[in-house]
Amino acid sequence: MASLQSIKTWDLELDVAVVGFGVAGCVAAVEAVETRTDAKVAIFEKATEARCGGNSRVSGQALWIARPDQLEAVIAYQRKLNQPNPISEELLRTWAQALVELEPWIQAKAAEVGGDYSEGMGWTDLKTIVEFPELGAEEAIAYNSTIKPNPSGVWRTFRDHVLRRPEIALHYESPVVDLIQDPDSGEIFGVIVEQNGRRLAVRARGGVILACGGYEANAEMQRNYWGADRILPLGSPANTGDGVRMLQKAGAKLWHMRNFTQSSGNWPAIKVDGYDAAFLRAVVMPDGGWMEIGADHKRFYDEGYHHRLRHYHQDENGRWQDAPHWRTLPVHMIFDETTRTAGPIITSLMTWNTVVEGYEWSADNSAEVEKGWIVKADTIQDLARLIGRPEAALAEALAAYNAAAQGELPCPFGRDTASMRPLQGPFYAAELVPGVICSTGGGERNGKAQVIGQDGLPITGLYEAGELGSIFSNLYQNGAFLTEAMIFGRIAGREAALR
């Protein structure tokens, strides 16, 4: 915390300071200037212009749409998703009421900048992903929608709204490193921004809105708060917990730091040298010929199940848990020539390396074999030596998999034999790591998007939107993060502008 008394002069004076240029930050800034046309608003973005946008830029761009007559069903469904870590009924209802009224606003905003709002998600034939029907999803979701063109259609829509408003100042490569706070009252008066090698004191008369993402790219925070020895971001490498650190220094009450994989699931991913983020393994594999091997050199779950439809959460003994990859590392995916040539083993439409960094994965994975990202061997024994596995153990795992694929033995994990194909040499291996979409930990917030302090009261002048301090405290429904970013971005922008 930078003490208010330490500030001799203000380098910049604003009404609202927004930290972060994802959907939540864009919406907050736009709402602030639409609420008060004379409001002086600025967005401070940590990344460069080329690498800005946070996780919302590279997400699947799905939106959870619900009708007004589904209000009570939405509340009931989200209440069950949040168990066993509930949020207040007042906050839950505030969010749900905004959700069921949100679609016309999204449609209008898309039309204003030429975006193509449409039902469905644009990357799958599914109109709706109903993740947990047993908890009431079908009653709570009208459908999923998106804004095209994709990738990044939703984020680009709200980015364009910011860019067309000269009253919103946009500062790239300007990380906010501290909040300016009165040590006696706890009130937030502004931020310290690093810009061009200088530290600037920025006054925010109406308030500071933290929309700077989570801590998924911070390995130390992942170990300390979630307990993973290795988990990689699929989104922005800039999400290193800056907001969490500032909230701690400001005396905020933290919540949702240890959700099941930060609610969004740990997805099989491939990490290679030269890239800070991981590549998302294909959400639908191009061929059924593959198996996954854990630390004990054996298969450990049903690889062929449609885990993507539940954000890689699975029912274990009557409770929803994370998919087991993170607790059985190292993991290798083993496949053969037919699978190698069937199509890319990664997903290109989403995630940082393909959307922002612009890497084009080869159609038959051959370029990645050449790079050494995928290991090739003529025999399973040779492959075992190359990836550091015992030859006999890997050969035994292959024999058991092939027997199940041919229907000679039941699959111990219940994988449908229709989703399996026996493997034959040459063989390939890619190491899989858990990839996380975003984290939901941060400051507890109320229905006015105010951050709550350790005393249970709002910290005056401090607001929050987006994944930082998200209201989702356990399981996640597809399309919820972006709509939540819009809802609390609007609330925060409006509240700060009117303060």
C-alpha atoms as one frame of an Amber mdcrd trajectory, in Angstrom:
protein
   0.000   0.000   0.000   1.167   3.509  -0.849   0.131   5.821   1.959  -1.924
   8.862   1.009   0.389  10.976   3.146   3.346   9.980   0.964   1.798  11.590
  -2.135   2.990  15.187  -2.516   1.549  15.814  -5.983  -0.731  13.939  -8.353
   0.733  13.167 -11.761  -2.733  12.525 -13.182  -6.235  13.151 -11.833  -9.204
  11.046 -12.898 -12.711  10.229 -11.835 -12.334   6.495 -12.448  -9.166   4.401
 -12.828  -9.701   0.970 -14.390  -6.965  -1.654 -14.036  -7.009  -4.165 -16.880
  -8.184  -4.237 -20.507 -10.190  -7.456 -20.666 -13.962  -7.553 -21.047 -14.544
  -6.508 -17.427 -12.217  -3.508 -17.688 -13.618  -2.412 -21.060 -17.211  -2.659
 -19.868 -16.423  -0.799 -16.629 -14.814   2.095 -18.502 -17.626   2.334 -21.051
 -20.306   2.192 -18.360 -18.552   4.935 -16.402 -18.580   7.400 -19.313 -22.116
   6.440 -20.292 -23.267   6.986 -16.723 -21.543  10.368 -16.442 -20.649  11.969
 -19.744 -18.160  14.330 -18.105 -16.345  11.544 -16.244 -12.602  11.392 -16.782
 -11.723   7.718 -17.137  -8.517   5.829 -17.894  -7.634   2.165 -18.383  -4.182
   1.008 -17.308  -3.084  -2.175 -19.088  -0.011  -4.116 -18.016   0.664  -5.737
 -21.403   1.716  -4.292 -24.723  -0.901  -3.353 -27.304  -0.134  -6.553 -29.222
  -0.525  -8.775 -26.149  -3.360  -7.017 -24.330  -6.843  -8.304 -23.585  -6.242
 -10.827 -20.836  -7.987 -14.167 -20.716 -11.215 -12.830 -22.195  -9.418 -12.318
 -25.508  -8.596 -16.013 -25.859 -11.561 -17.697 -24.202 -14.164 -19.668 -26.114
 -16.290 -16.455 -26.285 -19.395 -18.262 -25.016 -22.088 -16.324 -23.155 -24.633
 -17.786 -20.725 -28.019 -16.438 -21.770 -31.074 -16.775 -19.538 -34.604 -15.353
 -19.853 -36.357 -13.242 -17.201 -38.765 -16.120 -16.483 -35.762 -18.288 -15.569
 -34.639 -16.071 -12.675 -35.442 -18.477  -9.859 -33.999 -21.422 -11.798 -30.761
 -19.478 -12.380 -30.506 -18.725  -8.663 -31.182 -22.341  -7.695 -28.665 -23.693
 -10.227 -25.856 -21.326  -9.273 -26.515 -21.919  -5.587 -25.886 -25.627  -6.184
 -22.811 -24.951  -8.339 -21.305 -22.892  -5.522 -21.724 -25.573  -2.861 -20.080
 -26.198  -0.460 -18.866 -22.592  -0.462 -21.968 -20.399  -0.818 -22.074 -16.666
  -1.461 -24.704 -14.427   0.123 -28.248 -14.714  -1.192 -28.285 -10.958  -1.786
 -25.216 -11.097  -4.019 -26.482 -14.209  -5.770 -29.796 -12.549  -6.588 -28.123
  -9.325  -7.745 -26.018 -11.285 -10.228 -28.900 -13.482 -11.386 -31.265 -10.554
 -11.917 -28.635  -8.843 -14.056 -27.990 -12.046 -16.015 -31.601 -12.574 -17.059
 -31.794  -8.945 -18.245 -28.408  -8.898 -20.003 -29.049 -10.159 -23.535 -30.685
  -7.021 -25.042 -27.773  -4.915 -23.803 -25.239  -7.316 -25.349 -27.138  -7.322
 -28.632 -27.190  -3.524 -28.709 -23.496  -3.198 -27.896 -22.560  -5.710 -30.590
 -24.691  -3.936 -33.205 -23.160  -0.546 -32.375 -19.698  -1.701 -33.484 -20.690
  -4.132 -36.221 -20.402  -7.351 -34.241 -22.467 -10.373 -35.238 -24.384 -11.507
 -32.165 -25.697 -15.035 -32.644 -26.910 -18.082 -30.770 -24.405 -20.876 -30.331
 -20.677 -20.584 -29.752 -19.222 -20.448 -33.226 -16.718 -23.278 -32.716 -19.070
 -26.217 -32.160 -22.411 -27.356 -33.530 -23.785 -27.401 -30.005 -26.210 -24.547
 -29.375 -25.897 -24.931 -25.633 -23.453 -26.630 -23.302 -25.478 -27.759 -20.311
 -22.737 -28.722 -17.888 -24.619 -30.055 -14.866 -28.195 -31.038 -15.778 -28.497
 -32.968 -12.523 -28.136 -29.640 -10.684 -30.749 -27.793 -12.733 -28.831 -26.484
 -15.762 -31.551 -27.168 -18.328 -34.015 -25.001 -16.442 -31.490 -22.178 -15.943
 -30.023 -21.754 -19.431 -31.887 -20.590 -22.511 -28.828 -21.114 -24.720 -25.242
 -20.039 -25.218 -24.465 -17.183 -27.563 -21.395 -15.369 -28.860 -20.318 -12.382
 -30.921 -18.572 -13.109 -34.198 -16.102 -13.052 -35.825 -14.093 -15.409 -33.668
 -11.601 -15.801 -32.166 -11.937 -12.965 -29.643 -15.288 -11.682 -30.917 -16.726
 -10.746 -27.529 -13.548  -9.041 -26.333 -13.093  -7.195 -29.637 -16.631  -5.814
 -29.367 -15.948  -4.097 -26.059 -12.410  -3.155 -27.033 -13.899  -1.333 -30.014
 -16.307   0.497 -27.709 -13.329   1.769 -25.727 -11.339   2.749 -28.814 -14.205
   4.782 -30.264 -14.542   6.857 -27.086 -11.820   9.527 -26.867 -12.943  10.348
 -23.335 -11.454   7.014 -22.208  -7.658   7.224 -22.023  -5.971   3.890 -22.696
  -2.442   3.307 -21.377  -0.563   0.195 -22.552   2.559  -1.109 -20.779   1.385
   0.674 -17.656   1.069  -1.836 -14.827  -0.597  -0.688 -11.645   1.690  -1.751
  -8.821   0.008  -0.291  -5.756  -3.119   1.281  -4.372  -2.962   4.678  -2.682
  -4.796   4.380   0.593  -5.470   6.476   3.655  -3.994   4.339   6.455  -6.499
   5.659   8.971  -9.804   5.456   7.108  -8.780   2.720   4.657 -10.235   4.714
   1.766  -8.636   4.219  -1.645  -7.676   7.484  -3.349  -5.823   6.255  -6.436
  -3.081   4.037  -7.831   0.648   3.949  -8.466   1.372   3.231 -12.128   4.711
   2.245 -13.657   5.088   3.957 -17.010   8.196   4.544 -19.120  10.488   3.837
 -16.187   8.650   6.214 -13.841   6.190   5.733 -11.026   3.142   7.964 -11.377
   0.643   8.833  -8.672  -2.842   8.768 -10.200  -5.822  10.226  -8.351  -9.185
   8.470  -8.840 -11.898  10.596  -7.284 -14.724   8.140  -7.864 -12.767   4.974
  -7.350 -10.385   2.317  -8.597 -11.786  -0.713 -10.414  -9.549  -3.801 -10.286
 -10.212  -5.905 -13.387  -6.677  -7.209 -13.820  -7.284 -10.951 -13.751  -6.111
 -13.687 -11.470  -2.965 -15.591 -10.521  -2.975 -18.511 -12.934   0.433 -17.601
 -14.396   2.105 -17.329 -10.988   3.596 -20.719 -10.084   4.287 -19.725  -6.468
   0.707 -18.607  -5.895  -0.564 -21.775  -7.558   1.462 -23.862  -5.113   0.540
 -21.801  -2.055  -3.149 -21.217  -2.728  -4.203 -24.216  -4.769  -1.555 -26.822
  -4.016  -0.555 -27.760  -7.564   3.106 -28.578  -8.089   2.776 -27.720 -11.774
  -0.099 -26.010 -13.561   0.199 -23.679 -16.561  -1.938 -20.845 -17.905  -3.853
 -21.330 -21.122  -4.553 -17.608 -21.139  -2.552 -14.465 -20.520   0.957 -14.887
 -19.077   0.467 -11.406 -17.569  -2.001 -12.749 -15.007   0.495 -13.115 -12.183
  -1.662 -12.157  -9.210  -1.057  -8.386  -9.191  -4.619  -7.753  -8.050  -4.385
 -10.331  -5.279  -1.250  -8.696  -3.888  -2.795  -5.222  -3.968  -5.949  -6.482
  -2.288  -3.939  -8.113   0.475  -2.017  -4.903   1.145  -5.276  -2.930   1.203
  -6.748  -5.179   3.890  -9.302  -6.937   1.676 -11.028 -10.106   2.748 -10.012
 -12.771   0.235 -12.239 -15.549  -1.006 -12.375 -18.388  -3.560  -8.602 -18.851
  -3.626  -8.835 -22.660  -3.651 -11.835 -23.572  -5.763 -11.739 -26.804  -7.704
  -9.107 -25.744 -10.277 -10.239 -22.156  -9.873 -13.708 -23.303 -11.080 -12.685
 -23.495 -14.745 -11.099 -26.945 -14.641  -7.607 -28.263 -15.306  -7.443 -29.171
 -18.968  -4.838 -31.403 -20.655  -2.281 -29.060 -22.198   1.152 -29.136 -23.811
   3.939 -26.849 -22.576   6.935 -26.229 -24.832  10.037 -24.090 -24.605   9.730
 -20.551 -25.909   6.116 -20.041 -24.847   4.992 -18.862 -21.418   1.502 -20.287
 -21.787   0.553 -23.859 -22.656  -1.213 -25.153 -25.766  -4.672 -26.581 -25.104
  -4.793 -30.226 -26.149  -7.575 -30.836 -28.685 -10.929 -30.680 -26.889 -12.112
 -33.300 -29.373  -9.297 -35.580 -30.481  -9.153 -36.183 -34.252  -8.988 -39.959
 -33.767  -9.719 -42.431 -30.998  -6.250 -43.963 -30.972  -4.588 -42.592 -27.850
  -4.104 -43.269 -24.168  -2.790 -41.234 -21.245  -0.248 -42.546 -18.745   0.326
 -41.183 -15.243   3.190 -41.214 -12.756   2.844 -44.966 -12.160   3.075 -45.605
 -15.938  -0.565 -46.730 -16.094  -3.768 -45.251 -17.465  -5.715 -43.394 -14.805
  -9.110 -42.238 -16.171 -11.559 -42.428 -19.085  -9.760 -40.363 -21.721 -12.611
 -40.611 -24.240 -15.366 -39.090 -22.090 -16.544 -35.619 -23.130 -14.826 -33.893
 -20.201 -14.907 -30.547 -22.022 -18.667 -30.425 -21.460 -18.076 -30.224 -17.693
 -14.869 -28.160 -17.704 -12.909 -31.263 -16.702 -14.797 -31.981 -13.517 -15.910
 -35.556 -12.889 -18.127 -37.379 -10.453 -16.087 -39.335  -7.907 -18.000 -41.164
  -5.202 -20.944 -38.800  -5.463 -18.925 -35.560  -5.395 -17.689 -33.444  -8.280
 -13.910 -33.331  -8.371 -11.178 -32.108 -10.686  -9.945 -34.404 -13.427  -6.924
 -36.247 -11.984  -4.113 -34.959 -14.197  -2.674 -32.531 -11.667  -2.282 -35.222
  -9.008  -0.673 -37.902 -11.176   2.125 -35.985 -12.907   4.078 -36.622 -15.058
   1.473 -37.527 -17.679   2.128 -38.569 -21.271  -0.309 -38.962 -24.120   0.645
 -41.962 -26.269  -0.679 -42.249 -29.825   0.234 -43.693 -33.224   0.659 -42.729
 -36.859  -3.046 -42.800 -37.660  -3.828 -40.325 -34.898  -0.792 -38.214 -35.775
  -1.985 -37.727 -39.343  -5.692 -37.358 -38.485  -5.439 -33.729 -37.393  -3.835
 -31.324 -34.916  -3.649 -32.586 -31.352  -4.194 -29.042 -30.029  -7.082 -26.565
 -30.179  -6.322 -23.482 -32.267  -9.442 -21.337 -31.838  -8.808 -20.697 -28.150
  -5.827 -20.063 -25.866  -2.952 -17.635 -25.877  -0.306 -19.247 -28.047  -2.519
 -19.624 -31.089  -4.775 -16.557 -30.820  -2.292 -13.923 -29.599   1.173 -15.307
 -30.290  -0.044 -16.522 -33.683   1.485 -19.996 -33.663   0.018 -22.183 -36.425
   0.150 -25.826 -35.399   0.683 -28.116 -38.360  -2.304 -30.040 -39.727  -0.614
 -33.422 -39.270   1.571 -32.542 -36.256   4.683 -33.156 -38.343   6.254 -29.758
 -37.653   5.930 -30.355 -33.928   7.557 -33.779 -34.280  10.449 -32.053 -36.046
  10.718 -29.510 -33.228  10.879 -32.302 -30.658   7.626 -31.228 -28.988   6.220
 -34.630 -29.914   8.517 -37.633 -29.471   8.548 -40.427 -32.070   9.837 -44.021
 -31.879   9.345 -47.171 -33.914   8.681 -49.394 -30.896   6.988 -48.824 -27.574
  10.229 -49.802 -25.821  12.176 -47.159 -27.728   9.497 -44.590 -26.911   9.671
 -45.509 -23.233  13.410 -44.840 -23.146  12.995 -41.476 -24.898  10.378 -40.214
 -22.422  11.966 -41.682 -19.306   9.509 -44.516 -18.672  10.290 -48.154 -17.815
  10.107 -50.199 -21.008   8.212 -53.121 -19.486   5.682 -50.889 -17.706   4.832
 -48.870 -20.810   4.582 -52.036 -22.921   2.230 -53.521 -20.317   0.073 -50.368
 -20.345  -0.101 -50.502 -24.140  -1.086 -54.188 -24.131  -3.856 -53.538 -21.598
  -5.139 -50.566 -23.605  -5.150 -52.538 -26.865  -6.961 -55.428 -25.235  -9.687
 -53.064 -24.033  -9.866 -51.340 -27.426 -10.366 -54.707 -29.135 -13.041 -55.733
 -26.624 -10.938 -58.556 -25.178 -11.006 -57.019 -21.674 -13.272 -54.420 -20.082
 -11.758 -50.955 -19.752 -11.146 -50.406 -16.009 -12.227 -46.769 -16.374 -15.365
 -47.437 -18.373 -14.133 -45.898 -21.619 -16.474 -46.730 -24.465 -14.696 -49.053
 -26.867 -16.246 -47.071 -29.724 -13.965 -44.197 -28.687 -10.880 -46.420 -28.688
  -8.683 -47.832 -31.405  -5.751 -50.235 -30.915  -2.362 -48.553 -31.246   0.427
 -49.834 -33.460   3.868 -48.469 -34.265   5.382 -46.102 -34.959   4.415 -44.491
 -31.676   4.318 -40.884 -30.508   4.265 -39.206 -27.095   3.513 -35.702 -25.889
   3.861 -34.704 -22.262   0.634 -33.295 -20.840   0.440 -30.682 -18.102  -2.656
 -29.299 -16.372  -3.735 -26.084 -18.094  -5.993 -23.633 -16.316  -8.280 -21.116
 -18.003  -8.454 -18.597 -15.182  -8.572 -18.276 -11.407 -11.482 -16.934  -9.378
  -9.721 -15.987  -6.164  -9.572 -12.370  -5.052 -11.365  -9.940  -2.805 -14.840
 -10.667  -1.552 -17.281  -8.313  -3.247 -20.829  -7.149  -2.646 -23.676  -6.413
  -5.030 -22.285  -2.954  -5.754 -18.958  -4.504  -6.856 -17.293  -3.018  -3.772
 -14.406  -4.946  -2.250 -15.011  -6.059   1.336 -12.395  -5.453   4.021 -11.338
  -7.634   6.918 -13.884  -5.839   9.097 -16.704  -6.979   6.836 -17.334  -3.478
   5.484 -16.714  -2.138   1.970 -13.324  -0.539   1.336 -14.326   2.931   0.201
 -13.257   3.695  -3.343 -12.280   0.124  -4.301 -14.242  -1.964  -6.801 -13.670
  -5.280  -8.533 -14.883  -7.032 -11.691 -14.022 -10.072 -13.767 -12.243 -13.214
 -12.634 -10.457 -11.422  -9.775 -12.747 -12.204  -6.848 -15.363 -13.895  -9.038
 -18.620 -14.927  -7.387 -18.162 -18.469  -8.720 -16.865 -20.447  -5.784 -16.882
 -24.034  -6.997 -18.259 -25.519 -10.223 -18.600 -23.518 -13.432 -21.234 -23.253
 -16.149 -20.067 -22.568 -19.695 -20.499 -18.905 -20.648 -20.627 -17.620 -17.082
 -17.252 -15.852 -16.833 -17.767 -13.386 -19.677 -21.316 -12.512 -18.654 -20.185
 -12.075 -15.038 -17.419  -9.764 -16.277 -20.036  -7.685 -18.059 -22.413  -7.623
 -15.099 -19.911  -6.497 -12.489 -18.022  -4.320 -14.961 -21.258  -2.392 -15.516
 -22.003  -2.191 -11.807 -18.475  -1.095 -10.883 -18.278   1.509 -13.657 -21.637
   2.982 -12.724 -20.968   3.043  -8.972 -17.509   4.603  -9.326 -18.726   7.253
 -11.783 -21.551   8.330  -9.492 -19.561   8.338  -6.254
